[in-house]
């Protein structure tokens, strides 16, 4: 069978899917690597007979051909700050064979049901869509990607996208099992490995990863160097998360690795994710790490970085390798960020530190009756497309295996368009709810597309900060809706946390995320708060029954008093961002206030002209935080109990005037309602 050479330019999705490419497993893989590296093209079997070859003298030069075929970069992958996202990271699994202390909680994380995770055909389909739009670099991550059983055939299928514009296929791994699969990965087109290694001490390795395996990791590194000596051309980077007091003493030994080996060691500032017990004291900054290296090697000098590099690159004179610094906490690189992430359960994250995601999986599965797309369904889709290209099916249908390809692109475009200029700063990231690092590519449990009405097909939008799930009707996304309105549909808040005077909402970060305020540096003091409110009746009936203790439900004031005390002790369970505290005393006083006659025998009336129950709740503690919320919870719950017990006889009751009237203790001293200035603390 004849073969044709396909130019390396982006094409529509179906062209990549419709051709099953078998990577040859026989012979020397080095020959294949050298061949592809030399001409930048690969040969694929055609779907039909190819035309006679064009004489070499009539073919345009490669440069002229690339210029002729060049297309504007996809608008779907361009955000409002003109950043072009040509780099895609795909998580293949939530599982990992290590338990690194900065990556996940010690107890591990819950695993998603298998059905919720992307299948191999779904990963290939999404990869093809992004490559068709201009993505030229794909990195496979996890969890730990090498634990996925079908990692090699999956990489072969992604590697087959090279003729369509994919230039780099990379892997991020802990290296534990890499050496056993590395040669097959190179055959599949692997071009780069980022290997996570935080210590060169075998004993410290076991402490930081909670597992054994240092020797296996070093064997993987040696295997990479061995394959590179035979022409594999794998770019190796070692990523080390530096934590003060844990592995910061190993900065210089890591630097020494670059003396004689063509390797880049990248030091990463310790970053906060759920469950990794982050605190600023453990973080060693970029500038501090530079000072440590300069003290030993004064010839350290800056290397010019590429536009989209995440790291700041340095080099020591005479050393073969390089040193990099990933400075997410102190010097973000958001201005040139070109990265998108697909989680293992099919969510698209436009920012590593963002906590909003959209589900591509659910939209993709609409083409398969909301079922996971397994190999059989994938093969059927490919056959339909091949028949269509050969004129055996309806040629009027749009090019693409999935009938909702355009819908996917619309959703991707909307998500990219709402990407912010930069992520939150160091003061907000530590409080912002996000996935644990191990699950940065996986998500929580939310309703699937199959569980929603056909008339309300949705994008799944998850905000882990508030555990909200929002449904956006698909018909609003596909009929030319104004993009600003589309962006508002995705927004969880307007992120206003400061006013013009600089006043700040303490529980809201600059990025708009809710977080619990730290009280670790506060001094325990005696604290008291008093809150009041009233239940106003519409007539004297309920008041009379309460006064005579004739209400059918029993002693209204006594039950309400107990309810208020119980509620004060449960405040942290009811108010999400309240700290649980040890309360030393709660009192709830209720008084039935009746109107007084203006004169004997005259009409009943007081200054307020009503029948009511006045409620006063006082809460005290010895602690680091105030008890205003406990007092308010006690007063309001007591009022609601009165309302509940009296509603059968009075439908017109009103609960009013809930407020704090006294606060004592803490840094701000004493505050009393009606007095503008704080009184000094005794």
XYZ file of C-alpha atoms in Angstrom:
682
model
C 0.000 0.000 0.000
C 1.267 3.453 -0.806
C 1.825 6.063 1.859
C 1.540 9.801 1.831
C 3.353 12.411 3.866
C 1.116 14.673 5.902
C 2.301 18.180 6.687
C 2.504 19.046 10.393
C -0.383 21.516 10.584
C -3.565 21.551 12.681
C -6.574 19.910 11.062
C -10.102 19.217 12.093
C -10.746 16.728 14.869
C -12.039 13.806 12.826
C -9.006 13.505 10.594
C -6.897 12.475 13.567
C -9.531 10.115 14.939
C -10.352 8.451 11.653
C -6.904 6.951 11.130
C -5.744 4.114 13.339
C -1.984 4.432 13.519
C 0.101 1.447 14.538
C 3.527 2.460 15.843
C 6.043 -0.215 14.707
C 7.326 -2.256 17.631
C 10.052 -4.104 15.729
C 13.584 -2.993 14.963
C 15.566 -0.306 16.693
C 13.388 2.428 18.199
C 16.380 4.740 17.873
C 15.945 4.604 14.088
C 12.363 5.845 14.400
C 13.316 8.657 16.809
C 16.117 9.812 14.526
C 13.873 9.673 11.454
C 11.083 11.737 12.984
C 13.549 14.217 14.443
C 15.211 14.641 11.054
C 12.197 15.441 8.878
C 9.466 16.402 11.354
C 6.903 14.216 9.589
C 5.474 10.751 9.864
C 3.783 8.459 7.384
C 0.240 7.227 7.797
C -1.768 4.775 5.723
C -4.381 6.651 3.677
C -8.091 5.948 3.712
C -8.095 5.715 -0.083
C -5.604 5.683 -2.945
C -3.090 8.502 -2.761
C -2.196 10.573 -5.867
C 1.106 10.087 -7.722
C 4.057 11.616 -5.892
C 4.937 15.208 -6.747
C 8.484 15.662 -8.129
C 10.817 17.139 -5.557
C 11.565 20.107 -7.832
C 7.902 21.133 -7.764
C 7.389 20.818 -4.031
C 7.484 24.031 -1.982
C 10.211 24.340 0.625
C 9.193 23.328 4.147
C 9.371 26.938 5.315
C 7.232 28.220 2.447
C 4.729 25.423 3.021
C 4.419 26.226 6.711
C 3.882 29.903 5.942
C 1.302 29.059 3.301
C -0.620 26.730 5.620
C -0.350 28.957 8.698
C -3.688 29.814 10.288
C -4.662 32.357 12.954
C -4.427 30.850 16.428
C -7.725 29.420 17.649
C -10.034 31.943 19.281
C -11.350 29.137 21.482
C -7.941 28.884 23.178
C -7.232 32.628 23.388
C -8.295 34.451 26.551
C -9.257 38.086 27.079
C -5.634 38.944 27.919
C -4.502 37.624 24.486
C -2.765 34.580 25.986
C -2.708 31.693 23.513
C -3.056 28.333 25.230
C -1.077 25.806 23.210
C -0.052 23.601 26.146
C -2.444 20.987 27.577
C -1.919 18.900 30.723
C -4.055 15.770 31.045
C -4.408 13.768 34.237
C -4.651 10.056 33.520
C -5.456 8.810 37.011
C -6.105 9.821 40.607
C -3.982 6.970 41.924
C -0.398 7.292 43.109
C 2.131 4.829 44.516
C 3.654 7.457 46.844
C 2.177 9.624 49.626
C 4.261 12.805 49.452
C 3.696 15.055 52.448
C 3.101 18.210 50.380
C 0.842 16.523 47.845
C -1.984 14.824 49.715
C -3.285 14.249 53.235
C -1.603 11.432 55.126
C -4.847 9.464 55.163
C -5.090 9.680 51.362
C -8.023 10.979 49.361
C -11.296 9.357 48.274
C -11.134 7.796 44.821
C -13.799 8.619 42.256
C -15.923 5.771 40.903
C -14.387 4.286 37.763
C -17.359 5.431 35.694
C -16.616 9.058 36.562
C -13.106 8.933 35.097
C -12.203 9.537 31.468
C -11.788 6.458 29.311
C -8.844 6.096 26.949
C -10.962 6.891 23.843
C -12.304 10.002 25.598
C -8.765 11.161 26.372
C -7.790 10.631 22.734
C -10.870 12.478 21.480
C -10.241 15.468 23.747
C -6.545 15.481 22.814
C -7.495 15.553 19.149
C -9.865 18.471 19.666
C -7.217 20.554 21.406
C -4.512 19.675 18.858
C -6.903 20.621 16.056
C -7.179 24.068 17.664
C -3.446 24.667 17.983
C -2.212 22.804 21.064
C 1.300 21.609 20.247
C 2.370 20.270 23.638
C 0.597 17.659 25.758
C 1.828 16.595 29.161
C 0.435 13.488 30.850
C 0.140 13.752 34.628
C -1.715 12.111 37.502
C -1.823 11.097 40.232
C 1.006 8.996 38.945
C 0.443 8.326 35.217
C 2.695 5.262 35.041
C 0.297 3.273 37.251
C -2.342 3.392 34.509
C -2.421 -0.050 32.905
C -2.885 1.143 29.330
C -0.376 3.991 29.532
C 1.668 2.734 26.550
C -1.149 2.259 23.989
C -2.667 5.533 25.164
C 0.617 7.356 24.557
C 0.916 5.697 21.157
C -2.454 7.090 20.114
C -1.643 10.573 21.386
C 1.765 10.353 19.713
C -0.042 9.663 16.435
C -1.240 13.293 16.540
C 2.264 14.552 15.722
C 1.516 14.927 11.990
C -1.419 17.161 12.921
C 0.523 19.715 14.925
C 1.588 18.029 18.162
C 5.289 18.690 18.724
C 5.901 17.582 22.296
C 4.556 14.654 24.308
C 5.765 14.860 27.888
C 5.275 13.033 31.162
C 5.296 14.144 34.802
C 6.134 11.213 37.058
C 7.613 10.227 40.395
C 9.879 7.789 38.517
C 9.057 4.779 40.655
C 7.934 2.576 37.744
C 9.235 4.658 34.848
C 12.317 2.558 34.058
C 10.138 -0.464 33.223
C 8.092 1.406 30.597
C 10.439 4.065 29.313
C 11.545 2.391 26.075
C 7.942 1.835 24.983
C 7.167 5.458 25.780
C 10.008 6.647 23.597
C 8.637 4.500 20.770
C 5.288 6.233 21.305
C 6.919 9.647 20.856
C 7.893 10.744 24.375
C 9.981 13.929 24.233
C 10.282 15.084 27.845
C 10.124 13.863 31.435
C 9.585 15.960 34.541
C 10.581 13.731 37.437
C 9.539 14.694 40.963
C 12.325 14.060 43.460
C 12.624 16.096 46.656
C 15.634 14.494 48.301
C 18.818 12.621 47.409
C 18.874 10.886 50.788
C 17.199 7.419 50.726
C 16.054 7.742 54.344
C 14.680 11.254 53.851
C 12.945 9.963 50.703
C 11.019 7.449 52.781
C 10.040 10.159 55.277
C 8.831 12.625 52.627
C 7.015 10.103 50.446
C 5.886 7.747 53.241
C 7.045 4.911 50.959
C 10.239 3.101 49.910
C 11.512 3.360 46.346
C 14.515 5.681 46.138
C 16.610 3.106 44.241
C 13.869 2.609 41.645
C 13.681 6.361 41.027
C 17.440 6.628 40.554
C 17.288 3.678 38.147
C 14.724 5.575 36.066
C 17.026 8.597 35.906
C 19.946 6.411 34.828
C 17.751 4.765 32.168
C 16.898 8.159 30.688
C 20.587 9.045 30.396
C 21.297 5.654 28.821
C 18.564 6.050 26.212
C 19.698 9.595 25.461
C 23.178 8.301 24.707
C 21.533 6.287 21.932
C 19.670 9.291 20.534
C 16.328 9.247 22.373
C 16.471 12.987 22.959
C 14.426 13.043 26.182
C 14.526 16.391 27.961
C 14.883 15.584 31.661
C 13.886 17.982 34.403
C 13.940 17.124 38.088
C 11.385 18.961 40.221
C 12.152 19.413 43.912
C 9.687 21.040 46.295
C 11.810 22.841 48.885
C 10.489 22.984 52.449
C 12.255 24.887 55.184
C 13.674 22.623 57.854
C 12.922 19.467 55.878
C 14.985 19.331 52.686
C 16.381 22.857 52.269
C 19.843 21.568 53.205
C 19.853 19.549 49.966
C 19.772 22.521 47.592
C 23.513 22.344 46.933
C 23.579 18.536 46.360
C 20.820 18.982 43.789
C 22.781 21.772 42.115
C 25.782 19.436 41.904
C 23.716 17.112 39.674
C 23.982 19.712 36.906
C 27.772 19.799 36.942
C 28.349 16.982 34.444
C 24.858 16.008 33.274
C 22.579 17.758 30.811
C 19.732 18.090 33.217
C 17.649 20.931 34.622
C 16.971 20.820 38.348
C 13.993 23.002 39.246
C 13.346 24.139 42.798
C 9.651 24.720 43.538
C 8.307 27.022 46.216
C 6.114 25.086 48.634
C 2.507 25.740 47.584
C -0.789 25.346 49.490
C -3.281 22.640 48.518
C -5.987 20.962 50.566
C -4.593 18.605 53.160
C -0.878 19.455 52.866
C -0.797 21.522 56.102
C 0.809 24.464 54.328
C 2.126 27.414 56.274
C 4.258 30.313 55.199
C 6.977 29.415 57.677
C 7.742 26.208 55.751
C 8.084 28.041 52.449
C 11.601 28.886 51.279
C 11.367 31.722 48.780
C 13.050 32.061 45.396
C 15.363 34.808 46.650
C 16.443 32.765 49.677
C 17.268 29.757 47.502
C 19.278 31.987 45.158
C 21.282 33.319 48.107
C 22.110 29.782 49.252
C 23.422 28.843 45.798
C 25.312 32.126 45.267
C 27.181 31.645 48.535
C 28.579 28.387 47.146
C 28.761 29.326 43.453
C 29.259 33.095 42.891
C 29.378 32.522 39.109
C 25.638 31.755 39.053
C 24.089 33.785 36.253
C 20.620 34.265 34.778
C 19.672 32.549 31.524
C 17.126 34.141 29.213
C 13.792 32.366 29.650
C 11.373 31.472 26.887
C 8.161 33.492 26.818
C 5.948 30.789 28.355
C 8.417 29.238 30.792
C 7.065 28.551 34.250
C 10.541 28.589 35.739
C 13.256 31.194 36.043
C 16.414 29.607 34.662
C 19.986 30.071 35.935
C 23.316 28.453 35.120
C 26.656 28.071 36.854
C 29.704 28.721 34.704
C 31.302 25.445 33.643
C 28.293 23.302 34.566
C 26.594 21.291 31.797
C 23.055 21.483 33.163
C 20.826 24.307 34.380
C 18.939 25.345 37.505
C 15.345 26.548 37.509
C 12.981 28.075 40.053
C 9.181 27.777 39.972
C 8.035 30.805 41.937
C 4.272 30.465 42.112
C 4.105 31.995 45.589
C 6.452 35.002 45.361
C 6.750 35.860 41.644
C 3.862 34.469 39.621
C 4.271 33.870 35.893
C 0.605 34.340 35.057
C 1.163 37.048 32.446
C 2.396 34.529 29.870
C 0.545 31.432 31.083
C -0.335 29.171 28.138
C -1.494 26.108 30.097
C -4.820 24.345 30.410
C -5.574 21.244 32.469
C -8.005 18.387 32.032
C -8.651 16.468 35.221
C -8.923 12.702 35.358
C -12.700 13.019 35.636
C -12.894 15.280 32.603
C -13.048 18.758 34.119
C -11.264 21.659 32.435
C -9.199 23.854 34.781
C -7.845 27.052 33.290
C -5.653 27.765 36.334
C -3.827 25.446 38.717
C -4.864 27.622 41.660
C -8.396 28.277 40.406
C -11.279 26.503 42.099
C -13.793 26.659 39.235
C -14.037 23.940 36.611
C -16.265 22.936 33.687
C -17.001 19.355 32.705
C -15.996 18.308 29.208
C -16.688 14.668 30.011
C -20.440 15.143 30.372
C -20.713 17.021 27.097
C -18.548 14.486 25.274
C -20.695 11.598 26.490
C -23.859 13.156 25.130
C -22.814 11.641 21.796
C -23.003 8.193 23.440
C -26.297 8.530 25.354
C -24.439 9.860 28.406
C -22.510 6.606 28.734
C -18.706 6.308 28.958
C -17.161 6.018 25.498
C -15.327 2.696 25.508
C -13.356 1.099 22.674
C -16.390 -0.435 20.932
C -18.217 2.886 20.748
C -15.031 4.618 19.654
C -14.486 2.144 16.805
C -18.092 2.621 15.672
C -17.575 6.391 15.610
C -14.399 5.979 13.567
C -16.170 3.713 11.068
C -18.978 6.240 10.592
C -16.424 8.954 9.924
C -14.423 6.790 7.500
C -17.626 5.928 5.622
C -18.555 9.571 5.447
C -15.154 10.509 4.042
C -15.493 7.816 1.397
C -18.980 8.953 0.420
C -20.806 5.999 1.970
C -22.654 8.119 4.514
C -24.325 11.499 4.650
C -21.611 13.893 3.512
C -23.667 16.904 4.600
C -22.969 16.171 8.269
C -20.261 18.299 9.906
C -16.763 16.903 9.957
C -16.125 15.180 13.275
C -16.889 11.971 15.116
C -18.811 13.609 17.950
C -21.885 15.442 16.729
C -21.415 17.955 19.556
C -17.815 18.895 18.731
C -18.855 22.515 18.253
C -20.584 22.453 21.620
C -17.376 21.281 23.251
C -15.401 24.033 21.559
C -17.941 26.636 22.694
C -17.629 25.507 26.299
C -13.828 25.407 26.113
C -13.818 28.896 24.635
C -16.066 30.238 27.378
C -13.910 28.744 30.120
C -10.724 30.160 28.595
C -12.320 33.580 28.140
C -13.136 33.819 31.830
C -9.576 33.036 32.935
C -8.306 35.746 35.249
C -5.230 37.856 34.680
C -3.432 36.161 37.560
C -4.164 33.834 40.429
C -4.645 34.895 44.043
C -1.673 36.017 46.095
C 0.115 34.319 48.948
C -2.267 35.778 51.523
C -5.317 34.289 49.824
C -4.072 30.994 48.387
C -3.562 29.420 51.791
C -7.250 29.974 52.617
C -8.751 29.270 49.198
C -10.533 25.956 48.884
C -8.952 23.833 46.156
C -8.316 20.170 45.464
C -5.498 18.335 47.170
C -2.483 18.337 44.856
C -2.960 14.647 44.103
C -6.492 15.452 42.892
C -5.649 18.655 41.069
C -6.812 16.741 38.026
C -9.888 15.122 39.573
C -13.088 16.359 41.130
C -15.855 15.914 43.622
C -19.095 14.133 43.084
C -21.667 16.146 41.159
C -24.775 15.202 39.198
C -24.066 13.632 35.829
C -25.644 14.706 32.581
C -27.766 11.578 32.586
C -29.531 12.655 35.783
C -30.797 15.944 34.318
C -33.783 16.592 32.053
C -33.121 16.506 28.317
C -34.444 20.065 28.090
C -31.802 21.267 30.535
C -28.518 19.832 29.268
C -25.744 21.423 31.224
C -22.181 22.338 31.671
C -21.075 21.150 35.064
C -19.554 24.069 36.912
C -18.043 23.222 40.278
C -16.904 25.768 42.825
C -15.100 23.838 45.512
C -14.989 26.941 47.668
C -18.740 26.833 48.151
C -19.612 23.300 47.010
C -22.031 24.684 44.482
C -23.146 22.923 41.359
C -24.644 25.167 38.709
C -26.519 24.113 35.621
C -26.147 26.221 32.489
C -28.663 25.311 29.765
C -26.806 24.294 26.640
C -29.130 26.188 24.312
C -27.876 29.423 25.875
C -24.321 28.505 24.943
C -24.863 27.751 21.280
C -27.021 30.587 19.958
C -24.661 33.503 19.826
C -25.164 34.639 23.414
C -23.125 37.708 24.284
C -19.799 36.557 25.728
C -19.990 38.911 28.713
C -23.331 37.412 29.620
C -21.887 33.937 29.134
C -19.049 34.758 31.484
C -21.534 35.958 34.101
C -23.329 32.621 33.858
C -20.133 30.942 34.985
C -19.274 33.412 37.743
C -19.797 32.430 41.349
C -19.459 35.986 42.671
C -18.394 39.463 41.701
C -15.404 39.220 44.024
C -15.909 42.592 45.724
C -14.071 42.257 49.027
C -12.960 45.889 49.585
C -14.765 49.215 49.445
C -13.405 52.602 48.406
C -12.159 53.323 51.930
C -10.043 50.195 52.046
C -12.360 48.405 54.486
C -12.061 44.661 54.062
C -14.320 41.653 54.530
C -12.123 39.423 56.670
C -13.664 36.162 55.416
C -13.309 37.029 51.708
C -10.021 36.988 49.811
C -9.051 39.345 46.976
C -9.978 36.611 44.527
C -13.481 36.404 45.977
C -13.020 33.091 47.769
C -14.457 32.536 51.227
C -11.991 31.372 53.874
C -11.718 30.921 57.623
C -9.663 33.632 59.322
C -6.573 32.386 61.146
C -6.610 32.976 64.917
C -3.343 31.169 65.649
C -1.501 34.390 66.550
C -4.245 35.820 68.797
C -3.968 35.956 72.586
C -6.622 34.136 74.628
C -8.699 36.588 76.684
C -12.060 36.631 78.423
C -14.673 37.513 75.807
C -18.367 38.328 76.153
C -21.060 39.276 73.652
C -24.718 40.166 74.084
C -27.340 40.020 71.320
C -31.002 40.990 71.387
C -34.110 40.649 69.262
C -37.906 40.602 69.606
C -40.903 38.614 68.438
C -43.792 41.029 67.794
C -47.351 39.637 67.835
C -50.178 40.938 65.682
C -52.676 40.908 68.584
C -52.948 39.916 72.219
C -53.961 36.237 71.692
C -50.527 34.648 71.647
C -49.254 37.002 74.335
C -52.134 36.052 76.656
C -51.642 32.313 76.100
C -47.909 32.630 76.784
C -48.509 34.631 79.935
C -51.039 32.065 81.201
C -48.872 29.144 80.013
C -51.834 27.823 78.036
C -50.106 27.284 74.675
C -50.813 23.746 73.442
C -47.119 23.104 72.712
C -46.138 23.890 76.288
C -43.952 26.448 78.068
C -42.975 28.766 75.211
C -40.416 30.865 77.075
C -38.819 27.854 78.808
C -38.444 25.851 75.570
C -37.110 28.892 73.706
C -34.523 29.495 76.441
C -33.196 25.942 76.170
C -33.209 26.126 72.367
C -31.121 29.309 72.435
C -28.541 27.786 74.772
C -28.244 24.648 72.617
C -27.902 26.702 69.439
C -25.079 28.808 70.881
C -23.054 25.637 71.453
C -23.652 24.484 67.856
C -22.809 27.755 66.106
C -19.687 26.456 64.342
C -21.793 23.631 62.854
C -24.321 26.117 61.475
C -22.102 29.002 60.338
C -19.420 27.570 57.982
C -16.541 29.944 58.753
C -16.970 30.171 62.538
C -14.291 28.635 64.709
C -15.426 25.988 67.195
C -14.802 27.417 70.671
C -15.181 26.290 74.244
C -18.043 28.345 75.679
C -17.886 28.994 79.432
C -21.420 30.386 79.887
C -24.640 31.040 77.958
C -27.691 32.848 79.322
C -30.890 33.477 77.376
C -33.507 35.718 78.952
C -37.013 36.132 77.524
C -39.563 38.661 78.762
C -43.161 39.076 77.610
C -43.752 42.815 77.226
C -47.414 43.899 77.101
C -48.783 47.330 76.195
C -49.571 49.571 79.169
C -52.807 51.561 79.427
C -52.404 55.314 79.106
C -54.802 55.760 82.020
C -56.953 53.477 84.125
C -59.663 51.975 81.949
C -58.215 53.606 78.852
C -56.924 51.969 75.607
C -53.826 49.807 75.937
C -50.706 51.260 74.329
C -46.988 51.569 75.032
C -44.258 53.442 73.221
C -44.085 50.674 70.630
C -47.778 49.977 70.590
C -47.546 46.162 70.441
C -47.424 42.842 72.274
C -44.027 41.183 72.091
C -41.405 38.881 73.597
C -38.005 40.500 74.109
C -34.990 38.185 73.954
C -31.488 38.807 75.282
C -28.661 36.264 74.863
C -25.263 36.617 76.568
C -22.334 34.312 75.773
C -18.885 34.215 77.431
C -15.674 32.282 76.800
C -11.929 32.257 77.428
C -10.386 32.085 73.994
C -8.780 33.603 70.908
C -11.920 34.694 69.090
C -15.093 36.555 69.989
C -18.538 35.115 70.652
C -20.733 37.581 68.760
C -21.923 34.865 66.390
C -22.764 32.558 69.301
C -24.843 35.295 70.922
C -26.645 36.097 67.669
C -27.324 32.403 67.043
C -28.730 31.960 70.548
C -31.048 34.990 70.305
C -32.300 34.205 66.807
C -32.924 30.522 67.588
C -34.853 31.436 70.717
C -36.977 33.827 68.624
C -37.620 31.182 65.977
C -38.691 28.755 68.708
C -41.221 31.281 69.982
C -42.438 31.740 66.415
C -42.774 27.982 65.894
C -44.733 27.435 69.099
C -47.120 30.346 68.455
C -47.678 30.209 64.709
C -50.913 28.234 65.066
C -52.621 31.173 66.777
C -50.820 34.139 65.178
C -49.945 34.178 61.468
C -48.769 37.783 61.578
C -45.782 37.522 63.925
C -42.582 39.399 63.033
C -39.056 38.672 64.277
C -37.180 41.978 64.382
C -34.231 43.887 65.743
C -31.589 41.112 65.805
C -28.275 42.760 66.638
C -25.216 42.740 68.910
C -25.464 45.352 71.672
C -22.327 44.538 73.647
C -18.910 43.051 72.935
C -16.086 42.755 75.453
C -12.555 41.363 75.239
C -10.032 40.878 72.479
C -7.792 43.392 70.742
C -10.610 45.856 70.050
C -11.656 46.053 73.703
C -15.243 46.873 74.688
C -17.948 47.972 72.298
C -21.447 49.060 73.350
C -24.329 49.859 71.026
C -24.796 53.613 70.732
C -21.216 54.443 71.721
C -19.088 55.130 68.648
C -15.633 54.675 70.156
C -14.273 51.468 71.569
C -13.644 51.528 75.294
C -10.124 50.487 76.337
C -9.836 46.978 77.639
C -9.310 46.927 81.427
